[in-house]
XYZ file of C-alpha atoms in Angstrom:
242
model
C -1.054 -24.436 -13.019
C 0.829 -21.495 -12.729
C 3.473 -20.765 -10.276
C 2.658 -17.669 -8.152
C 5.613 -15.794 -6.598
C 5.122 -16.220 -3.342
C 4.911 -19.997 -3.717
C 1.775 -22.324 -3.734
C -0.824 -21.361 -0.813
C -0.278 -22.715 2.293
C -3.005 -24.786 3.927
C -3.988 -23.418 7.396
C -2.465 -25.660 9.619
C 1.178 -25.126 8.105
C 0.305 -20.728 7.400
C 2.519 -19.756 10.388
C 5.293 -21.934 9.170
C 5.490 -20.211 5.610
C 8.014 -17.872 5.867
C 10.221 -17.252 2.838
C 13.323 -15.287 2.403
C 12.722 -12.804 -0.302
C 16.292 -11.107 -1.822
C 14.220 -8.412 -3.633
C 12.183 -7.130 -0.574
C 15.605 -7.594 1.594
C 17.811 -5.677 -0.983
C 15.360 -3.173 -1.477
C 14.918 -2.142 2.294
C 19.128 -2.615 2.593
C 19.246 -0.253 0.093
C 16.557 2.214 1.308
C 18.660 2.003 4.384
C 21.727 3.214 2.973
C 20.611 6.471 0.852
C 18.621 7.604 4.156
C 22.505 6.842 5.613
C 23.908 9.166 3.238
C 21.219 11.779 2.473
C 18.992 11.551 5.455
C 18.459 13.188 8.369
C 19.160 11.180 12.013
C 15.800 12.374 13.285
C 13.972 10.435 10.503
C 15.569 7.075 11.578
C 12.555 5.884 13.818
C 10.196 6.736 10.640
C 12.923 5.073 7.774
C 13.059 1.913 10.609
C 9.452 1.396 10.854
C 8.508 1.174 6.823
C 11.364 -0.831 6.402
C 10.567 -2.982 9.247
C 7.269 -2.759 8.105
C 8.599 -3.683 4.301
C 10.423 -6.629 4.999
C 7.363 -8.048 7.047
C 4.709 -7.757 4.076
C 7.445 -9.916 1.732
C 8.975 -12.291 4.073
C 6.300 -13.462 6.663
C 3.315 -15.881 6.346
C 1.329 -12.942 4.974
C 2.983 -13.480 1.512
C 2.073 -16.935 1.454
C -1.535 -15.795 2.590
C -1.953 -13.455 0.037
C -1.406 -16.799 -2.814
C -4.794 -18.208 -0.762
C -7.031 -15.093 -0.200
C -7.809 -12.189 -2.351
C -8.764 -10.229 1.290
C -5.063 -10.914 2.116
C -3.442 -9.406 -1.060
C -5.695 -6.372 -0.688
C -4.312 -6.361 3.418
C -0.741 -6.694 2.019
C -1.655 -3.620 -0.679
C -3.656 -1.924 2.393
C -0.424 -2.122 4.345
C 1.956 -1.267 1.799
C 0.454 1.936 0.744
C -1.213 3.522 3.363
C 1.564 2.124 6.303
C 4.870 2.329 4.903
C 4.723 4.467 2.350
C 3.795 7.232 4.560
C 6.220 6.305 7.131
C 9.049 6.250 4.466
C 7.568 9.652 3.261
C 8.147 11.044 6.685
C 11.605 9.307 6.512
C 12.598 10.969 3.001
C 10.565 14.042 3.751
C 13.656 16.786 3.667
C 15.821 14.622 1.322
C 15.370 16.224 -2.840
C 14.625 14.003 -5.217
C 15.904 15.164 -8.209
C 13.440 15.435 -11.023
C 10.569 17.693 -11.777
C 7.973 17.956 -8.634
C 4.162 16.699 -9.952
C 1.164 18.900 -9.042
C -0.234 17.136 -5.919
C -3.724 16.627 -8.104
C -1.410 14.896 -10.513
C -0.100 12.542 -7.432
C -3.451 11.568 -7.093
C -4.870 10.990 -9.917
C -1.322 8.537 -10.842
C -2.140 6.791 -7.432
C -5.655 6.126 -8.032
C -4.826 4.845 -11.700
C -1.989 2.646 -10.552
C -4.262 0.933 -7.664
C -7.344 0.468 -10.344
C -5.160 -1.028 -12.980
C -3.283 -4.009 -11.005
C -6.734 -4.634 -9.456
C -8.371 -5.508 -13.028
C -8.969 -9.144 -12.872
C -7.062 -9.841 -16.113
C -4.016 -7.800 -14.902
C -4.194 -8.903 -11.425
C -3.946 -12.526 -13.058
C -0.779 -11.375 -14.612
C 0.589 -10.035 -11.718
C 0.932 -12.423 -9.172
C 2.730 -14.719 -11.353
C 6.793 -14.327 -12.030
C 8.946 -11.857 -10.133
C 8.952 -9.278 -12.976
C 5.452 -8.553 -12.917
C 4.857 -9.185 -9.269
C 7.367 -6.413 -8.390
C 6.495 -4.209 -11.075
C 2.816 -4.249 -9.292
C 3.941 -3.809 -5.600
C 7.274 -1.078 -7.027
C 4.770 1.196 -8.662
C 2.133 1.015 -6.032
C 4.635 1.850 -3.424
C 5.837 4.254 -5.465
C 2.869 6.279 -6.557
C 1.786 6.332 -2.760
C 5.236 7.464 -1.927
C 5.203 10.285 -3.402
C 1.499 11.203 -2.744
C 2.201 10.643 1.086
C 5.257 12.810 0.292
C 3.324 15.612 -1.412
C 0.529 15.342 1.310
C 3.066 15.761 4.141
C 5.693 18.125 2.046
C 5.834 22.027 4.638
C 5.125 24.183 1.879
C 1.924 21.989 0.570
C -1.078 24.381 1.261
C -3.114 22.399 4.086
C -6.675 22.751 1.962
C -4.912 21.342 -0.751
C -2.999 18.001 1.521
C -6.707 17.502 2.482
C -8.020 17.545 -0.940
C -5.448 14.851 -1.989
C -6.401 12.793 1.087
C -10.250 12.609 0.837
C -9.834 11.922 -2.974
C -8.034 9.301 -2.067
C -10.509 7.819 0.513
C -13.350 8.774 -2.449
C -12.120 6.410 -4.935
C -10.452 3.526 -2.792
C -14.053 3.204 -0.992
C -15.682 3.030 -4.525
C -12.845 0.218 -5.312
C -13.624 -0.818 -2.437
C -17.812 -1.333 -2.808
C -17.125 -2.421 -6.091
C -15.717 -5.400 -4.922
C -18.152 -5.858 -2.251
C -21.459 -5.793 -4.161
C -19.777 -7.639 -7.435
C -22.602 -10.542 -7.879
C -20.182 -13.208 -9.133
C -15.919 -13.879 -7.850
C -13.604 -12.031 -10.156
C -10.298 -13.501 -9.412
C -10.107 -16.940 -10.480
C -6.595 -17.766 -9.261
C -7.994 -17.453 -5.401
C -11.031 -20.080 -6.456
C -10.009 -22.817 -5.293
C -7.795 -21.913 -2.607
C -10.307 -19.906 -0.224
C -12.443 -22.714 0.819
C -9.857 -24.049 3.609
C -10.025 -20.993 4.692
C -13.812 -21.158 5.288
C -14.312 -18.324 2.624
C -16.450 -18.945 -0.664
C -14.207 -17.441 -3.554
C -17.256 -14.579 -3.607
C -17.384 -14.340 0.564
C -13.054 -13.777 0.152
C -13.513 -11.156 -2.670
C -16.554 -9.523 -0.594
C -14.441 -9.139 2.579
C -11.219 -7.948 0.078
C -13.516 -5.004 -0.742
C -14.679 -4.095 3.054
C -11.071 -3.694 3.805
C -10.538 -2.210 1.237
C -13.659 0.298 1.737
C -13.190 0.870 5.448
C -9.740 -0.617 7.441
C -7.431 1.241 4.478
C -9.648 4.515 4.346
C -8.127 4.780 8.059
C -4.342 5.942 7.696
C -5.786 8.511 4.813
C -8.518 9.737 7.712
C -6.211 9.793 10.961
C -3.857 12.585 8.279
C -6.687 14.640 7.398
C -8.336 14.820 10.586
C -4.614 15.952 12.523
C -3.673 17.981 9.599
C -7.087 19.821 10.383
C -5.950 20.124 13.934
C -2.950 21.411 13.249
C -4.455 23.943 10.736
C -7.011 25.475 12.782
C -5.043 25.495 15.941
C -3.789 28.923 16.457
C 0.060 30.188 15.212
C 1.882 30.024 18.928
C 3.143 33.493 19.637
C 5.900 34.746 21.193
C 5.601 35.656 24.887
C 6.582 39.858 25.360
């Protein structure tokens, strides 16, 4: 049996016990942590706290060890990671320039919807979860890709027709992810078959509820931007008083 990188999964009684201490996840927000130091602006703190905060939570608590169990908790985790704290370290990196060319924000999209399909295919997602190399590559370049979409959605001079575009695309093809997963006739992910059932979820029941999260709960962070940045587009330019 292979060993997944989060460890083997937990059995319910001992879940809030399985906490692990990952050095990737911990370098990677120490590190985050220290370019914002250098490059980034004080006011961004709260934003740069929060989605590392937020970071080290998804890789170090119980819901690692979850996500070995349930297929519904890796897509949570994924939920979390890219539509949580990528925007919040987007807000956090917002004035900072990355050096490098800047992608078309249709581009963004289109990379971000590829990257979430691809390490969703059964056969990859197989792959994935087992050994560190492929494990982070998966969780690096989905964190990534909604990085810099989150970063092109919330950039000033991004036209507002255009961040809403990117946004509703997004919803668009997560939701069909989303019901494809939820009306698949047979489980897909056979290394969550025989772990689901202490959880009181049939391997098909655990892959059904994956894709109503992600169909509605990780639709949310991508609606809550597009309805504000509608607000803040039709409200009208303040003036200044004679």
């Amino acid at each position: 049996m292979p060993e997944f990188y989060c460890g083997a999964a937990p059995e319910p009684q001992n879940l809030a016990l399985a906490w692990n201490v990952d050095p990737v996840a911990i370098a990677l927000c120490v590190a985050l942590v220290a370019i914002h130091a250098r490059v980034g602006r004080r006011r961004d703190r709260p934003a740069l706290l929060a989605g590392t905060g937020l970071l080290l939570l998804l890789f170090v608590s119980p819901l690692c060890a979850l996500t070995v169990a349930l297929f519904s908790a890796r897509v949570a985790h994924h939920t979390l990671l890219i539509g949580v704290a990528a925007p919040l370290l987007a807000l956090a990196f917002r004035e900072v320039r990355i050096p490098g060319p800047a992608l078309p924000l249709s581009v963004l999209v289109a990379v971000n919807a590829a990257i979430l399909w691809f390490w969703h295919v059964p056969q990859v997602y197989e792959v994935a979860i087992v050994g560190a190399l492929p494990y982070w590559a998966m969780q690096a370049s989905l964190l990534a890709a909604a990085f810099f979409l989150w970063r092109g959605v919330l950039a000033r001079e991004t036209h507002p027709g255009l961040a809403l575009f990117a946004l509703l695309a997004t919803m668009v093809q997560m939701g069909m992810l989303g019901a494809l997963l939820t009306f698949a006739r047979r489980p897909l992910y056979t290394p969550h078959f025989a772990s689901s059932e202490p959880y009181g979820l049939s391997p098909l029941a655990d892959q059904q509820l994956a894709g109503l999260i992600m169909w509605v709960p990780a639709s949310l962070p991508y609606l809550a931007a597009a309805v504000l940045l509608l607000a803040a587009w039709g409200a009208p330019a303040s003036r200044p008083v004679p």
